[in-house]
Amino acid sequence: MPHATLLYSTEGHVARITLDRPDRLNALNNTLWKELREALEQAEKDDEVRIVVLKGAGPSFCAGEDLGAEETGEVSPWDPRRRSYLADLIGIEERRMNFWRYLFNYPKDTVAQVHGYCLGFGCNLQMCCGTTIAAEDALFGDPGVRMGLATSMPLWSWRVGPRRAKDLLLTGRYIDAREAERIGLVTQVVAPGEIEGVVDVWCKALLTVGGLGSVEGRLGGLGGSDGSAGWMGTSRQALEASGLAEAWRLAAYMRYLSTIQRRGFAPGEFNFWQARDAKGVRAALRQRDAPYRPYFPLGLKD
């Protein structure tokens, strides 16, 4: 099935999904959201596929959501004359929540291959994967908090702990790959030129473990990923029992509430949407980030 915004390929038991909007740093718009879900469902239905690798084309993994409002419903400015706006926004956040839960509970091993910017929803993508291999040039964070938006990802506290999550989500600061590895946000950090080979090694190891000692996964007649599937199911159920089940929905509604109360409507407040329409996305982002720059590095070149 051809896609407009991603590439899908399989080799042996591994499917690779490559976000393919390099000119937009693979930012997610409505089309990419839809095609990503379709590609994951395609891999899920393929009995030969046991591992899915998510990666990005060009200089970055994924810079988050496309703030250019090109096919991106959530970032359209609020127009109070549209009576359906609130209902539409609730629907958007619920669909996002369902996607994150689907990826987190995906029945096959998932590996995020991360380089460059991994921000906002891009960071959410890798967080929902079972394994993240990051290049040393990767940068992680959630810049949406600089616009007063609550995160839609409850896994922050489970991945890095409440104290670290509070640090990152209240300051909006970015962290490099080494710090991400140290606090448990990623699995392993490697040199940029080595990441493809290291991901291949991880896939082979996961296939071996998943097949209980056989890459072909036929040892004892268990037919493949039973070993890893059993552990993944147990781990996820433990997290759900500890509160994650309700946290998904709570995060979606907090995101919804923060979106309709976002900054820029009181006199003198910075309004990203007005700045974007007047100056363009890049200029608006620079203006948004300017107050934070004296305190935290906010880009790959800072």
Short mmCIF file of C-alpha atoms in Angstrom, two decimals, residues 3-226:
data_model
loop_
_atom_site.label_atom_id
_atom_site.label_comp_id
_atom_site.label_asym_id
_atom_site.label_seq_id
_atom_site.Cartn_x
_atom_site.Cartn_y
_atom_site.Cartn_z
CA HIS A 3 1.82 6.11 1.50
CA ALA A 4 2.27 9.85 1.07
CA THR A 5 4.06 10.60 4.35
CA LEU A 6 5.91 7.44 5.36
CA LEU A 7 7.82 4.47 3.99
CA TYR A 8 6.96 0.88 4.89
CA SER A 9 9.21 -2.10 4.28
CA THR A 10 9.82 -5.57 5.67
CA GLU A 11 12.93 -7.72 5.82
CA GLY A 12 12.60 -11.12 7.38
CA HIS A 13 10.69 -10.73 10.63
CA VAL A 14 11.30 -6.97 10.92
CA ALA A 15 9.03 -4.21 9.58
CA ARG A 16 10.45 -0.70 9.26
CA ILE A 17 8.21 2.35 9.30
CA THR A 18 10.04 5.53 8.28
CA LEU A 19 8.38 8.89 8.86
CA ASP A 20 8.99 10.64 5.54
CA ARG A 21 8.43 14.37 5.85
CA PRO A 22 12.08 15.40 6.16
CA ASP A 23 11.45 18.97 5.02
CA ARG A 24 9.15 19.34 8.06
CA LEU A 25 11.44 17.35 10.39
CA ASN A 26 8.80 14.59 10.16
CA ALA A 27 6.28 16.68 12.10
CA LEU A 28 2.94 14.93 12.46
CA ASN A 29 -0.03 16.21 10.49
CA ASN A 30 -3.39 14.50 10.01
CA THR A 31 -2.18 12.45 7.03
CA LEU A 32 0.89 11.14 8.84
CA TRP A 33 -1.17 10.29 11.93
CA LYS A 34 -3.57 8.28 9.75
CA GLU A 35 -0.88 6.54 7.73
CA LEU A 36 1.17 5.69 10.81
CA ARG A 37 -1.81 3.93 12.37
CA GLU A 38 -2.46 2.09 9.10
CA ALA A 39 1.17 0.98 8.83
CA LEU A 40 1.20 -0.31 12.41
CA GLU A 41 -2.02 -2.22 11.78
CA GLN A 42 -0.53 -3.66 8.58
CA ALA A 43 2.50 -4.93 10.51
CA GLU A 44 0.28 -6.28 13.28
CA LYS A 45 -1.70 -8.39 10.80
CA ASP A 46 1.44 -9.75 9.10
CA ASP A 47 2.28 -13.03 10.85
CA GLU A 48 5.85 -12.88 9.55
CA VAL A 49 6.51 -9.57 11.29
CA ARG A 50 7.57 -9.82 14.92
CA ILE A 51 9.36 -6.50 15.40
CA VAL A 52 8.47 -3.00 14.20
CA VAL A 53 11.19 -0.34 13.93
CA LEU A 54 10.08 3.32 13.89
CA LYS A 55 12.55 5.81 12.42
CA GLY A 56 12.63 9.18 10.67
CA ALA A 57 13.96 10.27 7.28
CA GLY A 58 16.31 13.24 7.03
CA PRO A 59 17.98 15.10 9.91
CA SER A 60 15.52 14.21 12.70
CA PHE A 61 13.29 11.48 14.07
CA CYS A 62 10.22 13.66 14.69
CA ALA A 63 9.95 17.29 15.82
CA GLY A 64 6.42 16.84 17.16
CA GLU A 65 3.17 18.11 15.72
CA ASP A 66 3.09 20.24 12.58
CA LEU A 67 2.40 23.72 13.91
CA GLY A 68 1.89 25.13 10.44
CA ALA A 69 -1.78 24.11 10.73
CA GLU A 70 -1.45 22.25 7.45
CA GLU A 71 -3.83 19.34 7.95
CA THR A 72 -3.38 19.54 11.72
CA GLY A 73 -6.69 19.99 13.47
CA GLU A 74 -5.44 20.49 17.01
CA VAL A 75 -3.32 23.53 16.20
CA SER A 76 -6.04 25.56 14.50
CA PRO A 77 -6.76 28.74 16.49
CA TRP A 78 -9.87 28.65 18.61
CA ASP A 79 -12.77 30.40 16.94
CA PRO A 80 -15.59 30.82 19.49
CA ARG A 81 -18.05 31.28 16.63
CA ARG A 82 -17.57 27.60 15.78
CA ARG A 83 -19.99 25.82 18.07
CA SER A 84 -18.48 22.44 17.20
CA TYR A 85 -14.93 23.42 18.14
CA LEU A 86 -14.98 22.00 21.68
CA ALA A 87 -16.55 18.73 20.58
CA ASP A 88 -14.03 18.47 17.75
CA LEU A 89 -11.15 19.10 20.15
CA ILE A 90 -12.36 16.44 22.58
CA GLY A 91 -12.56 14.01 19.67
CA ILE A 92 -9.01 14.86 18.59
CA GLU A 93 -7.60 14.29 22.07
CA GLU A 94 -9.48 11.02 22.49
CA ARG A 95 -8.14 9.77 19.16
CA ARG A 96 -4.63 10.75 20.22
CA MET A 97 -5.10 8.90 23.52
CA ASN A 98 -6.33 5.80 21.71
CA PHE A 99 -3.30 5.91 19.41
CA TRP A 100 -0.82 6.19 22.29
CA ARG A 101 -2.48 3.30 24.11
CA TYR A 102 -2.51 1.24 20.94
CA LEU A 103 1.21 1.76 20.36
CA PHE A 104 2.12 1.20 24.02
CA ASN A 105 0.08 -2.03 24.10
CA TYR A 106 1.21 -3.13 20.63
CA PRO A 107 1.32 -6.95 20.53
CA LYS A 108 4.77 -7.09 18.92
CA ASP A 109 8.16 -5.70 19.92
CA THR A 110 8.66 -2.07 18.94
CA VAL A 111 12.00 -0.28 18.56
CA ALA A 112 12.38 3.48 18.13
CA GLN A 113 15.49 4.49 16.19
CA VAL A 114 15.99 8.12 17.19
CA HIS A 115 18.29 10.84 15.88
CA GLY A 116 18.11 14.63 15.84
CA TYR A 117 14.98 16.25 17.24
CA CYS A 118 12.66 13.98 19.22
CA LEU A 119 10.20 16.49 20.64
CA GLY A 120 6.59 16.68 21.75
CA PHE A 121 4.58 13.98 20.04
CA GLY A 122 7.84 12.64 18.59
CA CYS A 123 9.06 12.04 22.13
CA ASN A 124 5.72 10.42 22.90
CA LEU A 125 6.23 8.03 20.00
CA GLN A 126 9.54 6.74 21.30
CA MET A 127 8.19 6.60 24.86
CA CYS A 128 5.44 4.22 23.78
CA CYS A 129 7.95 1.87 22.14
CA GLY A 130 9.45 -1.01 24.07
CA THR A 131 13.05 -0.11 23.16
CA THR A 132 14.64 3.19 22.14
CA ILE A 133 18.08 3.35 20.54
CA ALA A 134 19.22 6.97 20.28
CA ALA A 135 22.08 8.60 18.42
CA GLU A 136 24.30 10.94 20.40
CA ASP A 137 22.88 13.91 18.48
CA ALA A 138 19.30 13.26 19.65
CA LEU A 139 17.46 15.90 21.66
CA PHE A 140 14.37 15.17 23.78
CA GLY A 141 11.67 17.30 25.38
CA ASP A 142 8.13 18.66 25.23
CA PRO A 143 8.11 22.27 24.00
CA GLY A 144 4.32 22.44 24.17
CA VAL A 145 4.54 23.39 27.83
CA ARG A 146 6.01 26.74 26.73
CA MET A 147 2.60 27.52 25.25
CA GLY A 148 0.78 26.48 28.42
CA LEU A 149 -0.23 23.06 27.06
CA ALA A 150 -0.36 20.04 29.35
CA THR A 151 1.35 16.91 28.10
CA SER A 152 -0.90 14.24 26.62
CA MET A 153 1.57 11.50 27.64
CA PRO A 154 1.11 9.97 31.12
CA LEU A 155 4.14 7.71 30.64
CA TRP A 156 6.55 10.48 31.63
CA SER A 157 6.27 9.65 35.34
CA TRP A 158 6.52 5.91 34.71
CA ARG A 159 9.54 6.26 32.44
CA VAL A 160 11.67 8.77 34.35
CA GLY A 161 9.97 9.13 37.74
CA PRO A 162 7.79 11.96 39.08
CA ARG A 163 10.67 14.27 40.04
CA ARG A 164 12.34 14.15 36.62
CA ALA A 165 8.99 14.41 34.86
CA LYS A 166 8.15 17.52 36.87
CA ASP A 167 11.53 19.03 35.96
CA LEU A 168 11.07 18.51 32.22
CA LEU A 169 7.36 19.30 31.99
CA LEU A 170 7.40 22.47 34.10
CA THR A 171 10.53 24.00 32.57
CA GLY A 172 10.12 22.87 28.97
CA ARG A 173 13.86 22.23 28.80
CA TYR A 174 15.43 19.80 26.37
CA ILE A 175 17.85 17.03 27.32
CA ASP A 176 20.51 15.37 25.21
CA ALA A 177 20.72 11.65 24.54
CA ARG A 178 23.19 10.94 27.35
CA GLU A 179 20.95 12.53 29.97
CA ALA A 180 17.95 10.73 28.48
CA GLU A 181 19.80 7.43 28.86
CA ARG A 182 20.86 8.26 32.42
CA ILE A 183 17.31 8.97 33.60
CA GLY A 184 15.77 5.99 31.79
CA LEU A 185 14.02 7.73 28.91
CA VAL A 186 15.98 5.74 26.31
CA THR A 187 17.55 2.30 26.28
CA GLN A 188 20.96 2.89 24.69
CA VAL A 189 22.92 5.76 23.12
CA VAL A 190 25.30 5.18 20.22
CA ALA A 191 27.33 7.20 17.74
CA PRO A 192 25.19 8.49 14.84
CA GLY A 193 27.05 6.37 12.30
CA GLU A 194 26.49 3.20 14.32
CA ILE A 195 22.77 3.42 15.00
CA GLU A 196 21.59 1.31 12.04
CA GLY A 197 23.92 -1.54 12.98
CA VAL A 198 23.04 -1.39 16.67
CA VAL A 199 19.31 -1.45 15.90
CA ASP A 200 19.87 -4.52 13.71
CA VAL A 201 21.68 -6.24 16.59
CA TRP A 202 18.82 -5.40 18.96
CA CYS A 203 16.28 -6.80 16.52
CA LYS A 204 18.22 -10.06 16.21
CA ALA A 205 18.47 -10.31 19.99
CA LEU A 206 14.75 -9.64 20.46
CA LEU A 207 13.89 -12.24 17.84
CA THR A 208 16.07 -14.79 19.60
CA VAL A 209 14.58 -14.11 23.03
CA GLY A 210 11.07 -13.92 21.61
CA GLY A 211 11.50 -17.34 20.04
CA LEU A 212 12.85 -18.87 23.27
CA GLY A 213 16.27 -19.54 21.79
CA SER A 214 15.46 -19.87 18.09
CA VAL A 215 15.48 -17.01 15.60
CA GLU A 216 12.85 -18.87 13.63
CA GLY A 217 10.80 -19.12 16.79
CA ARG A 218 9.76 -22.74 16.48
CA LEU A 219 11.48 -24.19 19.55
CA GLY A 220 9.11 -26.44 21.44
CA GLY A 221 6.34 -25.69 18.97
CA LEU A 222 5.57 -22.35 20.63
CA GLY A 223 5.52 -20.53 17.31
CA GLY A 224 7.43 -17.32 17.83
CA SER A 225 6.97 -14.39 20.15
CA ASP A 226 5.31 -16.22 23.04
#
